[in-house]
PDB file of C-alpha atoms in Angstrom:
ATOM      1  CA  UNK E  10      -9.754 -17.122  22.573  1.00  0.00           C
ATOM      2  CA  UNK E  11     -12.180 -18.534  19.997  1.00  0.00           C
ATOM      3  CA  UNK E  12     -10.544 -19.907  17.015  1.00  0.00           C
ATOM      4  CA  UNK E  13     -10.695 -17.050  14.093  1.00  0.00           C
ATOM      5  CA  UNK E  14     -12.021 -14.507  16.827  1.00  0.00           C
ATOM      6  CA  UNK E  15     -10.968 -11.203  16.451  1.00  0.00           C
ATOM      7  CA  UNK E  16      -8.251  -8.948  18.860  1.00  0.00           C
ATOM      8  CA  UNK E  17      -9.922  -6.732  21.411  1.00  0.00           C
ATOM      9  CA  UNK E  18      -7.925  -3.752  22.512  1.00  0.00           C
ATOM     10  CA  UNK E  19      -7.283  -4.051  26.679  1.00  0.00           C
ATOM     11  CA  UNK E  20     -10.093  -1.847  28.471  1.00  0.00           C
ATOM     12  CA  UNK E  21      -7.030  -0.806  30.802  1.00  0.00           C
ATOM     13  CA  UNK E  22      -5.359   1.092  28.681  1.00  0.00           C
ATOM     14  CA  UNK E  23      -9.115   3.204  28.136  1.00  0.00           C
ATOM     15  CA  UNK E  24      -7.768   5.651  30.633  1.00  0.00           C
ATOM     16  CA  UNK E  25      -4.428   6.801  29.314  1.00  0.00           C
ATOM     17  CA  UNK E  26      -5.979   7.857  25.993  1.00  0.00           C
ATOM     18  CA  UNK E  27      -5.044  11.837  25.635  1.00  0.00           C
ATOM     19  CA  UNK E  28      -8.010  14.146  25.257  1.00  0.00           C
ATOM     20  CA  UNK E  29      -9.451  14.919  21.349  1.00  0.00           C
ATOM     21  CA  UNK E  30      -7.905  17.319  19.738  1.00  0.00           C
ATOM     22  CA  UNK E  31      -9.662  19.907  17.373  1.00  0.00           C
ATOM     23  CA  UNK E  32     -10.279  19.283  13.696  1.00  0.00           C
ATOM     24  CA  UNK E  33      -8.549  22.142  12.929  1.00  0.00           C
ATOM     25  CA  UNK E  34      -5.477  20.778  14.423  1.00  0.00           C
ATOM     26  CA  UNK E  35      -5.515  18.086  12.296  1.00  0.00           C
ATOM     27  CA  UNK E  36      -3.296  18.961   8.791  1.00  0.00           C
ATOM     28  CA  UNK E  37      -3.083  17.726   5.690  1.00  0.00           C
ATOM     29  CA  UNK E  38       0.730  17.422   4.730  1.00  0.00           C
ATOM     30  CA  UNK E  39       3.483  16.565   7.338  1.00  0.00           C
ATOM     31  CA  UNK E  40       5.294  19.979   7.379  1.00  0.00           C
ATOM     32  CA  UNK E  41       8.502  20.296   4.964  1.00  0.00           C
ATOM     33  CA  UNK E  42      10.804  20.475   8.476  1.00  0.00           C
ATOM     34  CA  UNK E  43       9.448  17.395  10.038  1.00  0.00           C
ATOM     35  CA  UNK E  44      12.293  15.354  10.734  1.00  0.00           C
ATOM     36  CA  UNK E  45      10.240  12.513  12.103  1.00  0.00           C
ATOM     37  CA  UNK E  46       7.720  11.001   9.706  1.00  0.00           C
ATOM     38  CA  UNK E  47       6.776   8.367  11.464  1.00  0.00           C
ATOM     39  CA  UNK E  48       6.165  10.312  14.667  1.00  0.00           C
ATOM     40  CA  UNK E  49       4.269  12.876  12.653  1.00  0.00           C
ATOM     41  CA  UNK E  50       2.497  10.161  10.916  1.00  0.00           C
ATOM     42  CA  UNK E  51       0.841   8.251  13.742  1.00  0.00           C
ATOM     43  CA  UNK E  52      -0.011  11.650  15.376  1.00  0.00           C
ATOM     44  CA  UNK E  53      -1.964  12.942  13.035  1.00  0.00           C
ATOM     45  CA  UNK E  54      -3.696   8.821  12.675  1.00  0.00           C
ATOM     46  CA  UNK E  55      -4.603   9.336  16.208  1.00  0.00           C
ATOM     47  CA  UNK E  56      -5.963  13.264  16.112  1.00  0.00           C
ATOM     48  CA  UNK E  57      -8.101  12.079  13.217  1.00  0.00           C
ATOM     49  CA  UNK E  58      -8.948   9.182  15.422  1.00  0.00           C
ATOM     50  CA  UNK E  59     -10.348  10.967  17.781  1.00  0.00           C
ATOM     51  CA  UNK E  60     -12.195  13.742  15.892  1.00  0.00           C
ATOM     52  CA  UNK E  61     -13.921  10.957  13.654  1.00  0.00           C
ATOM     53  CA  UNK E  62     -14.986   8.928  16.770  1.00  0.00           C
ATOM     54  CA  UNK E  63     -16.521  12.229  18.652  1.00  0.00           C
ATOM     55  CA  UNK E  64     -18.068  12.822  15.152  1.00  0.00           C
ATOM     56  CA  UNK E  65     -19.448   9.235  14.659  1.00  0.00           C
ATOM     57  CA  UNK E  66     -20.611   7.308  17.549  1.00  0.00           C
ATOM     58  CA  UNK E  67     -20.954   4.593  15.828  1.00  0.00           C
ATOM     59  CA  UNK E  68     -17.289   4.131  15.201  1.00  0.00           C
ATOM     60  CA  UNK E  69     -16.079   4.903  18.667  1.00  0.00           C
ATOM     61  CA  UNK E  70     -15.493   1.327  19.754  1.00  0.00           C
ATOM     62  CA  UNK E  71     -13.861   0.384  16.447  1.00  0.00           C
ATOM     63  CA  UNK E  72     -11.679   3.713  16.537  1.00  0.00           C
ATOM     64  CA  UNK E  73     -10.143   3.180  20.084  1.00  0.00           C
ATOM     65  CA  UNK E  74      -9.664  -0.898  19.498  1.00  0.00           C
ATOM     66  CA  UNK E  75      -7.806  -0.344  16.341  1.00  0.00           C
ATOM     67  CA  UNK E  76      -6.339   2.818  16.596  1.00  0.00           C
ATOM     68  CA  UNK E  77      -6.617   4.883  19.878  1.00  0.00           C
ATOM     69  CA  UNK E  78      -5.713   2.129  22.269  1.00  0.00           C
ATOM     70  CA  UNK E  79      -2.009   1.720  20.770  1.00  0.00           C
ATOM     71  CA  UNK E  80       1.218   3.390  21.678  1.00  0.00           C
ATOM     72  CA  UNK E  81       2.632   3.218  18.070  1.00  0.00           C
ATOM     73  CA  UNK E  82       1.834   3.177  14.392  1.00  0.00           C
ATOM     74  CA  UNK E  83       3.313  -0.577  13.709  1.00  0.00           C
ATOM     75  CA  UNK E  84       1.195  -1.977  16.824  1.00  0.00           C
ATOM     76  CA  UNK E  85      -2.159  -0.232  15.348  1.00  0.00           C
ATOM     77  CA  UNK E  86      -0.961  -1.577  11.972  1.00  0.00           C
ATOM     78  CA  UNK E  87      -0.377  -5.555  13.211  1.00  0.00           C
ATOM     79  CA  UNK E  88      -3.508  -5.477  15.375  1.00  0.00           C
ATOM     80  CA  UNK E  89      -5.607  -4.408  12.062  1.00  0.00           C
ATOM     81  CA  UNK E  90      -3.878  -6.460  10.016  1.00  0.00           C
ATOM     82  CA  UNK E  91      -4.064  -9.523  12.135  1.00  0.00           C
ATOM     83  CA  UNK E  92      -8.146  -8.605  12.819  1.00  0.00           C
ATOM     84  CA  UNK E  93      -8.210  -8.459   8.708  1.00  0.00           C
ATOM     85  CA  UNK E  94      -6.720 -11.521   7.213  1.00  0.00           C
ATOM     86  CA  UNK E  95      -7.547 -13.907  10.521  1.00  0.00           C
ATOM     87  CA  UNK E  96      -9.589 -16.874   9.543  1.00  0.00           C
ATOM     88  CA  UNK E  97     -10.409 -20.396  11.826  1.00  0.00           C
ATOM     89  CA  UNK E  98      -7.015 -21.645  11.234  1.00  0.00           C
ATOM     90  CA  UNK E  99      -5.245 -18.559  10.784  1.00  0.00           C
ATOM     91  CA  UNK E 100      -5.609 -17.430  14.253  1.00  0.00           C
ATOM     92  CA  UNK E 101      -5.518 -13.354  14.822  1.00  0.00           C
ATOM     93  CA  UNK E 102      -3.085 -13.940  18.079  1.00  0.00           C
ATOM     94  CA  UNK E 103      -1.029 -15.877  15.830  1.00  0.00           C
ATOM     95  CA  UNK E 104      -0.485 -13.232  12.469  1.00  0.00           C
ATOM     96  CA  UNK E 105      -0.492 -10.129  15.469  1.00  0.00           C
ATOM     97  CA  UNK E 106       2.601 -11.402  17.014  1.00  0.00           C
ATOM     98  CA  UNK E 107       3.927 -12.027  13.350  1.00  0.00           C
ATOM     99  CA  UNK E 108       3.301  -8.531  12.214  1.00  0.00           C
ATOM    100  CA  UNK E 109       4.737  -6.793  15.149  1.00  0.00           C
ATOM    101  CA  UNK E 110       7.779  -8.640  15.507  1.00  0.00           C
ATOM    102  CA  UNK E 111       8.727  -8.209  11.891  1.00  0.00           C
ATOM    103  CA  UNK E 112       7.941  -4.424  11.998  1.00  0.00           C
ATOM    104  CA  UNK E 113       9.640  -4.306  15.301  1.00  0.00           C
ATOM    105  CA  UNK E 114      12.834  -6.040  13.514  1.00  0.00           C
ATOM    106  CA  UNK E 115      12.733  -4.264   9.846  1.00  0.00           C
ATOM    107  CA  UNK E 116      12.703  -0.536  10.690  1.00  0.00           C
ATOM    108  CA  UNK E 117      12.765  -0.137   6.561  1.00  0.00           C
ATOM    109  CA  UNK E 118       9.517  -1.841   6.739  1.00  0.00           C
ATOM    110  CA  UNK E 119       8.410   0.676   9.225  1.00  0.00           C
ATOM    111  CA  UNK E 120      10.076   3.105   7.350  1.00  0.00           C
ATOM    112  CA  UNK E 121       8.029   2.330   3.941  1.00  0.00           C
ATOM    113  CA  UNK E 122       4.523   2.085   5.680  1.00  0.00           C
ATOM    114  CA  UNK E 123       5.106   5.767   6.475  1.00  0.00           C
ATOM    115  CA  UNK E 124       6.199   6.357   3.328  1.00  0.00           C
ATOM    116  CA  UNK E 125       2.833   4.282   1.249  1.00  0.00           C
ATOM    117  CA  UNK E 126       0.763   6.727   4.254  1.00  0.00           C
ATOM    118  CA  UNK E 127       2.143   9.619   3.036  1.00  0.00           C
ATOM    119  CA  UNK E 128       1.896   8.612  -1.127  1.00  0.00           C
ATOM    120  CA  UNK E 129      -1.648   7.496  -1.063  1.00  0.00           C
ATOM    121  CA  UNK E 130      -2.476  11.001   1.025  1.00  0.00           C
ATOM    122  CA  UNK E 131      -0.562  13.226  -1.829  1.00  0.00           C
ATOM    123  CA  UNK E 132      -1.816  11.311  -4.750  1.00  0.00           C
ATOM    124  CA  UNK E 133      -5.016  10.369  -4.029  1.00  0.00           C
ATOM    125  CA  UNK E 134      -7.637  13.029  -3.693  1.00  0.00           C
ATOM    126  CA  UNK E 135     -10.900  10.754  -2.606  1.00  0.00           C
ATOM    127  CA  UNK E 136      -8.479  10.278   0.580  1.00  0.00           C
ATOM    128  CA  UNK E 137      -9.644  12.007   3.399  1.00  0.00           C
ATOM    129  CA  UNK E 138      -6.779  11.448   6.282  1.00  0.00           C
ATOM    130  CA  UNK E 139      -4.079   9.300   7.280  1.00  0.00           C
ATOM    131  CA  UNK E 140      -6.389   6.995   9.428  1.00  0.00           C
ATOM    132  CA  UNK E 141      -8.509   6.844   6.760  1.00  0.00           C
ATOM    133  CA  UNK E 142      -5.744   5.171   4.407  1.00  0.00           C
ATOM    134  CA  UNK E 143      -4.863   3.101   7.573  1.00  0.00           C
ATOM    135  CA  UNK E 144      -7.730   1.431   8.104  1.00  0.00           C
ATOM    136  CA  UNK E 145      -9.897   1.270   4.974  1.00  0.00           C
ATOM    137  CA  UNK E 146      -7.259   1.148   1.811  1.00  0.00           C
ATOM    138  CA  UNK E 147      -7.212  -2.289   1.168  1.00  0.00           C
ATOM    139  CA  UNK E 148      -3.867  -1.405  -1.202  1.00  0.00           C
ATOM    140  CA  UNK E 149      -2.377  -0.160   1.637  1.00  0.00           C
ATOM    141  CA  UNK E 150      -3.061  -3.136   3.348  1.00  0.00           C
ATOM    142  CA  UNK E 151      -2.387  -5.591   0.865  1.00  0.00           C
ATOM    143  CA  UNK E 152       1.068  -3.916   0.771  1.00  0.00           C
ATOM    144  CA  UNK E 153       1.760  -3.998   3.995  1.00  0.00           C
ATOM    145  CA  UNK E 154       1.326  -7.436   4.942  1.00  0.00           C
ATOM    146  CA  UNK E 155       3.062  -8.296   1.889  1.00  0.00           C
ATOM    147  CA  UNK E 156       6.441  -6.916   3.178  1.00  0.00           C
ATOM    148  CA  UNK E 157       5.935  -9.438   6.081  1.00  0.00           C
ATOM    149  CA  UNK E 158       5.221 -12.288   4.092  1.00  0.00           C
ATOM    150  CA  UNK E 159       8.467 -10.695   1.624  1.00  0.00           C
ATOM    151  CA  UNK E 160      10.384 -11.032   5.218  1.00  0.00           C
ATOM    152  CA  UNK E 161       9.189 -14.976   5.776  1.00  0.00           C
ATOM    153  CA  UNK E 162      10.032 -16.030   2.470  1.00  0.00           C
ATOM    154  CA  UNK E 163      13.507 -14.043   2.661  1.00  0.00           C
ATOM    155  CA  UNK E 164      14.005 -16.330   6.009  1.00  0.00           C
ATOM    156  CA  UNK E 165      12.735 -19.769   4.320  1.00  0.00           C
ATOM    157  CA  UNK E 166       9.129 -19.814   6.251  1.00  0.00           C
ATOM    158  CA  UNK E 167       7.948 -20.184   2.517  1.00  0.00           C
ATOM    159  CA  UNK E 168       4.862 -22.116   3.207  1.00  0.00           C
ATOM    160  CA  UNK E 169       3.522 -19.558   5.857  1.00  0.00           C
ATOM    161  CA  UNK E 170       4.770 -16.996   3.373  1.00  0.00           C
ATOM    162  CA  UNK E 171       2.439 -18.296   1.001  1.00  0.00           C
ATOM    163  CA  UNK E 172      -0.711 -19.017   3.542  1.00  0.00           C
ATOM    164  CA  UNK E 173      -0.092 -15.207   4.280  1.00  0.00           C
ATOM    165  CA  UNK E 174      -0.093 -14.430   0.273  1.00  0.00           C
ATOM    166  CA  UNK E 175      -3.486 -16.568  -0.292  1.00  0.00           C
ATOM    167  CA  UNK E 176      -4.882 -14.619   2.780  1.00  0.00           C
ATOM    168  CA  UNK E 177      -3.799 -11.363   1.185  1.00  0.00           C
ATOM    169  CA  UNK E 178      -5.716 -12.581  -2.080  1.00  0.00           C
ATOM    170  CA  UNK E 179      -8.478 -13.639  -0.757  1.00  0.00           C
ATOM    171  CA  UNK E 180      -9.729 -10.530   1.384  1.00  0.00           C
ATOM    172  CA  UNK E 181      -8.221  -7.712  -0.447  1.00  0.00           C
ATOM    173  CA  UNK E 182      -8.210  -9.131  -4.255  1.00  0.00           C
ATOM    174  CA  UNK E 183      -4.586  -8.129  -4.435  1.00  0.00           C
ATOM    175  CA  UNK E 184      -2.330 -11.501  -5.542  1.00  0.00           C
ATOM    176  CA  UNK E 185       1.219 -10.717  -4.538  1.00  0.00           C
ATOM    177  CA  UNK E 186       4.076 -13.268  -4.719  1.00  0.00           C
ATOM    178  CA  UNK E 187       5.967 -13.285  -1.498  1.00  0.00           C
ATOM    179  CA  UNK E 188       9.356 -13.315  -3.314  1.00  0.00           C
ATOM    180  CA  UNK E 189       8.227  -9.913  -5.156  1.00  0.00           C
ATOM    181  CA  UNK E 190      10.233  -7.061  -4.415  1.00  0.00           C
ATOM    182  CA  UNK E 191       8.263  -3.392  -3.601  1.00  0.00           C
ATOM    183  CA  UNK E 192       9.910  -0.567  -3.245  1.00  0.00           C
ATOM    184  CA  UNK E 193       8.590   2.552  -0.667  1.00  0.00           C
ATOM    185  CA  UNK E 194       6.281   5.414  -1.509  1.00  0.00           C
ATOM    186  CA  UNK E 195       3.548   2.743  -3.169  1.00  0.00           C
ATOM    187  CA  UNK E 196       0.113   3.940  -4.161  1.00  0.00           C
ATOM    188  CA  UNK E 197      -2.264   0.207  -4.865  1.00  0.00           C
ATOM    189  CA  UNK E 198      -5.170   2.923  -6.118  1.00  0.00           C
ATOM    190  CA  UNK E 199      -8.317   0.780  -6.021  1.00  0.00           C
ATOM    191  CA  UNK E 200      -6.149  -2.482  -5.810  1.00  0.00           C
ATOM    192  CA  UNK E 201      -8.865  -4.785  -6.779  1.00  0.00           C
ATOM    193  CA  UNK E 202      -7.403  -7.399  -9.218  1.00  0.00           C
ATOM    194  CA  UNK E 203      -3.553  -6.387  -8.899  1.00  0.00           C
ATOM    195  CA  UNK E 204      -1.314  -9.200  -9.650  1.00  0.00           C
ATOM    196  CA  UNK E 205       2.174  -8.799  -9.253  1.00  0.00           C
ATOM    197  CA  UNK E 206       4.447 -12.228  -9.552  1.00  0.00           C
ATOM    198  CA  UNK E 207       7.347 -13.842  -8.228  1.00  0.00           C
ATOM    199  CA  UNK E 208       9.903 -12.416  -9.841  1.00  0.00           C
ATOM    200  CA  UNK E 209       8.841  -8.748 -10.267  1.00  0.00           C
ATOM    201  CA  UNK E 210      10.064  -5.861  -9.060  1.00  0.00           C
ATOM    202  CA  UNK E 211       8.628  -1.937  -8.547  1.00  0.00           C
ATOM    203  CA  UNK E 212      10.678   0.551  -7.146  1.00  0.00           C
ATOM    204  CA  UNK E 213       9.627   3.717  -4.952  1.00  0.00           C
ATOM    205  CA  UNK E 214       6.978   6.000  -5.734  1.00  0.00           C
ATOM    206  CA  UNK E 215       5.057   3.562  -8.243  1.00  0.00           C
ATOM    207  CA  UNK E 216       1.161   3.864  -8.371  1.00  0.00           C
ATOM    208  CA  UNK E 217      -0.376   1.374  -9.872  1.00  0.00           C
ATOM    209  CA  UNK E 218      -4.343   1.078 -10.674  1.00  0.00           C
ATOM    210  CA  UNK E 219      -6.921  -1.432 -10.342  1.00  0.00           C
ATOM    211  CA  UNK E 220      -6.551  -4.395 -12.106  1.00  0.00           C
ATOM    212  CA  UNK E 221      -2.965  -4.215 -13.428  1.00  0.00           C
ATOM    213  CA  UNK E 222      -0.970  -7.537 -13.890  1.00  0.00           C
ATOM    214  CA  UNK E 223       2.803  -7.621 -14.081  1.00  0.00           C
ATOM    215  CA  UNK E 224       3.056 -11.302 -14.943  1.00  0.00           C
ATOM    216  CA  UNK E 225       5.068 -14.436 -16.903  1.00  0.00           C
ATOM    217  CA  UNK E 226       4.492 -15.028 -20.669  1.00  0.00           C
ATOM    218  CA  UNK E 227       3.888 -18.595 -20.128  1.00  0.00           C
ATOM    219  CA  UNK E 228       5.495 -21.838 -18.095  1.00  0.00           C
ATOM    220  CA  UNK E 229       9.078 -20.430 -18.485  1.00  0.00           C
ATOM    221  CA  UNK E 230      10.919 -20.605 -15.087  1.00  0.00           C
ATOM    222  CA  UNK E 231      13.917 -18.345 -13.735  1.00  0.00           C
ATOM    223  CA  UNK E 232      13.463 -14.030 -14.166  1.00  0.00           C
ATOM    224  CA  UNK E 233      10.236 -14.057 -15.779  1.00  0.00           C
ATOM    225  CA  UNK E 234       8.320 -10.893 -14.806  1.00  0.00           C
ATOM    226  CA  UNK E 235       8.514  -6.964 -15.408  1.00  0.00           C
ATOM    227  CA  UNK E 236      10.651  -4.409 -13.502  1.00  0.00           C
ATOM    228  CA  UNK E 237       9.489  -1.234 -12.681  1.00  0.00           C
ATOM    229  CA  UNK E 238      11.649   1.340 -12.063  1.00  0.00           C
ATOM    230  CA  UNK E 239      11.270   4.551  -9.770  1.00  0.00           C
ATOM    231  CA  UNK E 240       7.870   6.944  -9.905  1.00  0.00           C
ATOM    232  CA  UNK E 241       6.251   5.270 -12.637  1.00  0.00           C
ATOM    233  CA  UNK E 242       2.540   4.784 -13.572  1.00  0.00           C
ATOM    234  CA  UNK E 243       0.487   2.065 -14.351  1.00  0.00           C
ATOM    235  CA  UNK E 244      -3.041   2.880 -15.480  1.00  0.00           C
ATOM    236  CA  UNK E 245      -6.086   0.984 -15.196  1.00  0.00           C
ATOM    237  CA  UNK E 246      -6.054  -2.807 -16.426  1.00  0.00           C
ATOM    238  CA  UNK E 247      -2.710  -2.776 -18.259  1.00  0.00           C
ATOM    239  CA  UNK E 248      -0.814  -6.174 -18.323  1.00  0.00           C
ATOM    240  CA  UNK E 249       2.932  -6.042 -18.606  1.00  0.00           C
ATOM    241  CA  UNK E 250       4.462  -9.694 -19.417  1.00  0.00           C
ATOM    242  CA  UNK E 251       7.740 -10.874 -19.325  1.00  0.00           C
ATOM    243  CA  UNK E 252      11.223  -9.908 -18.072  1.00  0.00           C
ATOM    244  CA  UNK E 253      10.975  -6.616 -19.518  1.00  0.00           C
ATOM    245  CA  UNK E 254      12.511  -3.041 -18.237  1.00  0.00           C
ATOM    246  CA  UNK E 255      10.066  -0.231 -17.836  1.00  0.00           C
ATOM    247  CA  UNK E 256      12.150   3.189 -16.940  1.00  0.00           C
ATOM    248  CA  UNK E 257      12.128   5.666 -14.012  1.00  0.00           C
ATOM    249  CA  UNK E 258       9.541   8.208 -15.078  1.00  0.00           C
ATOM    250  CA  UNK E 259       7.637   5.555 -17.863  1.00  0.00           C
ATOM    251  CA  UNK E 260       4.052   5.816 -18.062  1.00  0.00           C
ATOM    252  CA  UNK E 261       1.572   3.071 -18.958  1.00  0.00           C
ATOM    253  CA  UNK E 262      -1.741   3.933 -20.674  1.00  0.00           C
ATOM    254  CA  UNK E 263      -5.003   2.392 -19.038  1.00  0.00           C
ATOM    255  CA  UNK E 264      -5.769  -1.276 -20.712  1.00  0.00           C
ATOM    256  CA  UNK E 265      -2.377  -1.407 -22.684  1.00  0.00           C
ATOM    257  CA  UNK E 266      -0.391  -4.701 -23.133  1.00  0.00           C
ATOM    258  CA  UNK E 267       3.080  -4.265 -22.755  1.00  0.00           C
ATOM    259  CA  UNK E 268       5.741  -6.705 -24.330  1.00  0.00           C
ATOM    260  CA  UNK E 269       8.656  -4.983 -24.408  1.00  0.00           C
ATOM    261  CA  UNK E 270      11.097  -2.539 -22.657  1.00  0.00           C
ATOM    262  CA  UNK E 271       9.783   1.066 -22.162  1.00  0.00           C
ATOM    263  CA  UNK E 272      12.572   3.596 -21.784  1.00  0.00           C
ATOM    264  CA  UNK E 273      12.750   5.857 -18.931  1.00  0.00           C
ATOM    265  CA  UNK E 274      10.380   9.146 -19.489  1.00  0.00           C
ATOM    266  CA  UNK E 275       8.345   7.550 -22.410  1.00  0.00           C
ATOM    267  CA  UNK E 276       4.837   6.630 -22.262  1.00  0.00           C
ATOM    268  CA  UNK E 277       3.508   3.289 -23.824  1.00  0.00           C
ATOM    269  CA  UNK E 278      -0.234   3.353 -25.088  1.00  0.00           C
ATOM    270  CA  UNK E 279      -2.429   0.183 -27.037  1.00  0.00           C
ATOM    271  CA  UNK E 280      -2.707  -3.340 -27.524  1.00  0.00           C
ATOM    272  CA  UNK E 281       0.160  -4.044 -27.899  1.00  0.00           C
ATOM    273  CA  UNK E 282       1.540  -0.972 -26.455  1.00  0.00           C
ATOM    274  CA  UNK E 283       3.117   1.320 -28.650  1.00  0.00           C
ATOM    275  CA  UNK E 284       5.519   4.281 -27.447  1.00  0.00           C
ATOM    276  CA  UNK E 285       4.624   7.733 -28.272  1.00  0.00           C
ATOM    277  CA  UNK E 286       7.918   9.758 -27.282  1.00  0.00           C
ATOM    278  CA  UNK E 287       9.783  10.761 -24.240  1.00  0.00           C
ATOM    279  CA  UNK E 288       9.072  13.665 -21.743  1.00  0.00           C
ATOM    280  CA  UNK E 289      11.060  16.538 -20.187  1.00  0.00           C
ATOM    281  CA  UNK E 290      11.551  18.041 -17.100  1.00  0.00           C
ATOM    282  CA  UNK E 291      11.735  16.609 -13.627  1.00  0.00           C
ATOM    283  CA  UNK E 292       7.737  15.633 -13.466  1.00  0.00           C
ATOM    284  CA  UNK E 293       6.879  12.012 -12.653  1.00  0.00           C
ATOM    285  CA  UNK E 294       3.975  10.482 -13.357  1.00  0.00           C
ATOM    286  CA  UNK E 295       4.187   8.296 -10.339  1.00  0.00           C
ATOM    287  CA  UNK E 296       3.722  11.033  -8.004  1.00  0.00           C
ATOM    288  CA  UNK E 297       1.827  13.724 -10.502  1.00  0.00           C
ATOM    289  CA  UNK E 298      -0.512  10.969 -11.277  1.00  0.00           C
ATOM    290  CA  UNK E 299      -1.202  12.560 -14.450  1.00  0.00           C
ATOM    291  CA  UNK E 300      -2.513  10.190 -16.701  1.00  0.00           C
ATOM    292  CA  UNK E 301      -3.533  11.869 -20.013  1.00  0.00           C
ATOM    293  CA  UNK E 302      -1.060  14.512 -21.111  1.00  0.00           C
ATOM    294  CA  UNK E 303       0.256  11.938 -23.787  1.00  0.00           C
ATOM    295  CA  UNK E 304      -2.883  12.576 -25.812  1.00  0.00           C
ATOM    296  CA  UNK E 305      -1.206  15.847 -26.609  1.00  0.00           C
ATOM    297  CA  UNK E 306       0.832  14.151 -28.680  1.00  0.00           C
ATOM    298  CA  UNK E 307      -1.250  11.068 -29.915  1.00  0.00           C
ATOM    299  CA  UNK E 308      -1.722  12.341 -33.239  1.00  0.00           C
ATOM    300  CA  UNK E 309      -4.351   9.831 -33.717  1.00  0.00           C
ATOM    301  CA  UNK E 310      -6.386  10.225 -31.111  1.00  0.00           C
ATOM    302  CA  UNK E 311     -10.366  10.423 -31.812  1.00  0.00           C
ATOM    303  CA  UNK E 312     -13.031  10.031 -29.995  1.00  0.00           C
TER     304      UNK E 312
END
């Protein structure tokens, strides 16, 4: 294989593909008594598959390499992640064999891919299927092969960690430290310009917009960066610096600058951020993705 050249799926395997199902049989949601998301998951990747491929001729090929040609979700996930972020001296062969086997060895990672699948297809409306967050959400992505390069740096391969972070950067504009720690049920909406560093953490069901930062306050070493905690939202270009708490439930307004902690259910709005009071019931903003409710109670809001 040519240095840098992409995977191509076996032509063998052209014959064991089932026959297309019916757009109709293609839902939305996983159903409330699936007990098997992953299952579910990677059926319904591989109905809309097929429906967009009889639709579009054009995308046939690309379809059955990538997606159709696979037995499982994690092999359809390493072969597009290894045809994404190969490069001349970063051969695809090389980062498919790296993806599978850690997905093969970390069912949670597994386990949270389904989970980022299903976020990004609740929360995000423009999203129109499961394959289509598969194969074109470069947050989804950029998570994703983040977890493996999370795995390497766990294990002390730090310096191919790191090639696989710079990779990462470079084609999906998402910067994430390998020795960050992501929780499951992640939404990266946009992604473009998300940096997240070394010490950071975000727990489950975060979204986070385009161009948000969670970063150090300067050259200081040790536990330097923010920690988010459980279904919380960032909006759009806010920058949260230092070691600093922000609560299950928290919301972050769009271009604020956070410095401090922000308790759980509160929202934080400005430059610097300012909090505006706390927020009942069981709603989070994580998963509602509601982002302006707090202007309610902004009593100096004008526009």
């Amino acid at each position: 294989m040519t240095a840098g050249q992409p995977l191509r799926a076996d032509p063998q395997q052209r014959r064991h593909s089932p026959p297309a199902l019916h757009p109709a049989l293609v839902p939305s949601y996983p159903p409330p008594e699936s007990d098997n998301d992953e299952s579910w998951v990677w059926s319904q990747i591989k109905a809309e598959a097929r429906r967009d491929a009889d639709a579009e001729p054009a995308l046939a090929s690309f379809l059955y390499a990538t997606v159709l040609s696979h037995p499982s979700l994690e092999r359809s996930l390493s072969f597009h992640l290894a045809n994404k972020l190969c490069s001349s001296t970063l051969l695809s062969t090389l980062l498919y064999d790296l993806f599978v086997g850690s997905l093969a060895a970390h069912p949670t990672i597994r386990a949270a891919a389904v989970a980022d699948l299903l976020a990004v297809r609740s929360r995000d409306p423009a999203c129109a299927g499961f394959s289509h967050c598969l194969l074109n959400y470069k947050g989804f992505l950029a998570v994703q092969a983040h977890r493996v390069a999370h795995v390497l740096w766990a294990q002390n391969r730090r310096a191919l960690a790191l090639a696989l972070q710079s990779r990462v950067a470079e084609v999906f504009a998402v910067d994430i430290h390998p020795a960050a720690a992501i929780g499951k049920g992640v939404l990266l909406d946009h992604a473009t310009g998300v940096v997240i560093g070394e010490t950071a953490v975000v727990g489950d069901n975060v979204s986070i917009l385009h161009h948000v930062t969670l970063g150090g306050t300067g050259k200081a070493v040790g536990d330097r960066h923010p920690k988010i905690g459980d279904g919380v939202l960032i909006g759009a270009g806010a920058t949260i610096l230092g070691n600093v708490l922000i609560g299950a439930g928290a919301k972050i307004g769009a271009g604020s600058v956070v410095l401090i902690d922000v308790p759980p259910r509160s929202t934080a709005v400005g430059n610097p951020a300012r909090l505006i009071g706390g927020k009942k019931g069981d709603d989070m903003p994580g998963e509602s993705m509601d982002h302006t409710s707090f202007i309610q109670q902004w009593s100096d809001y004008t526009i």
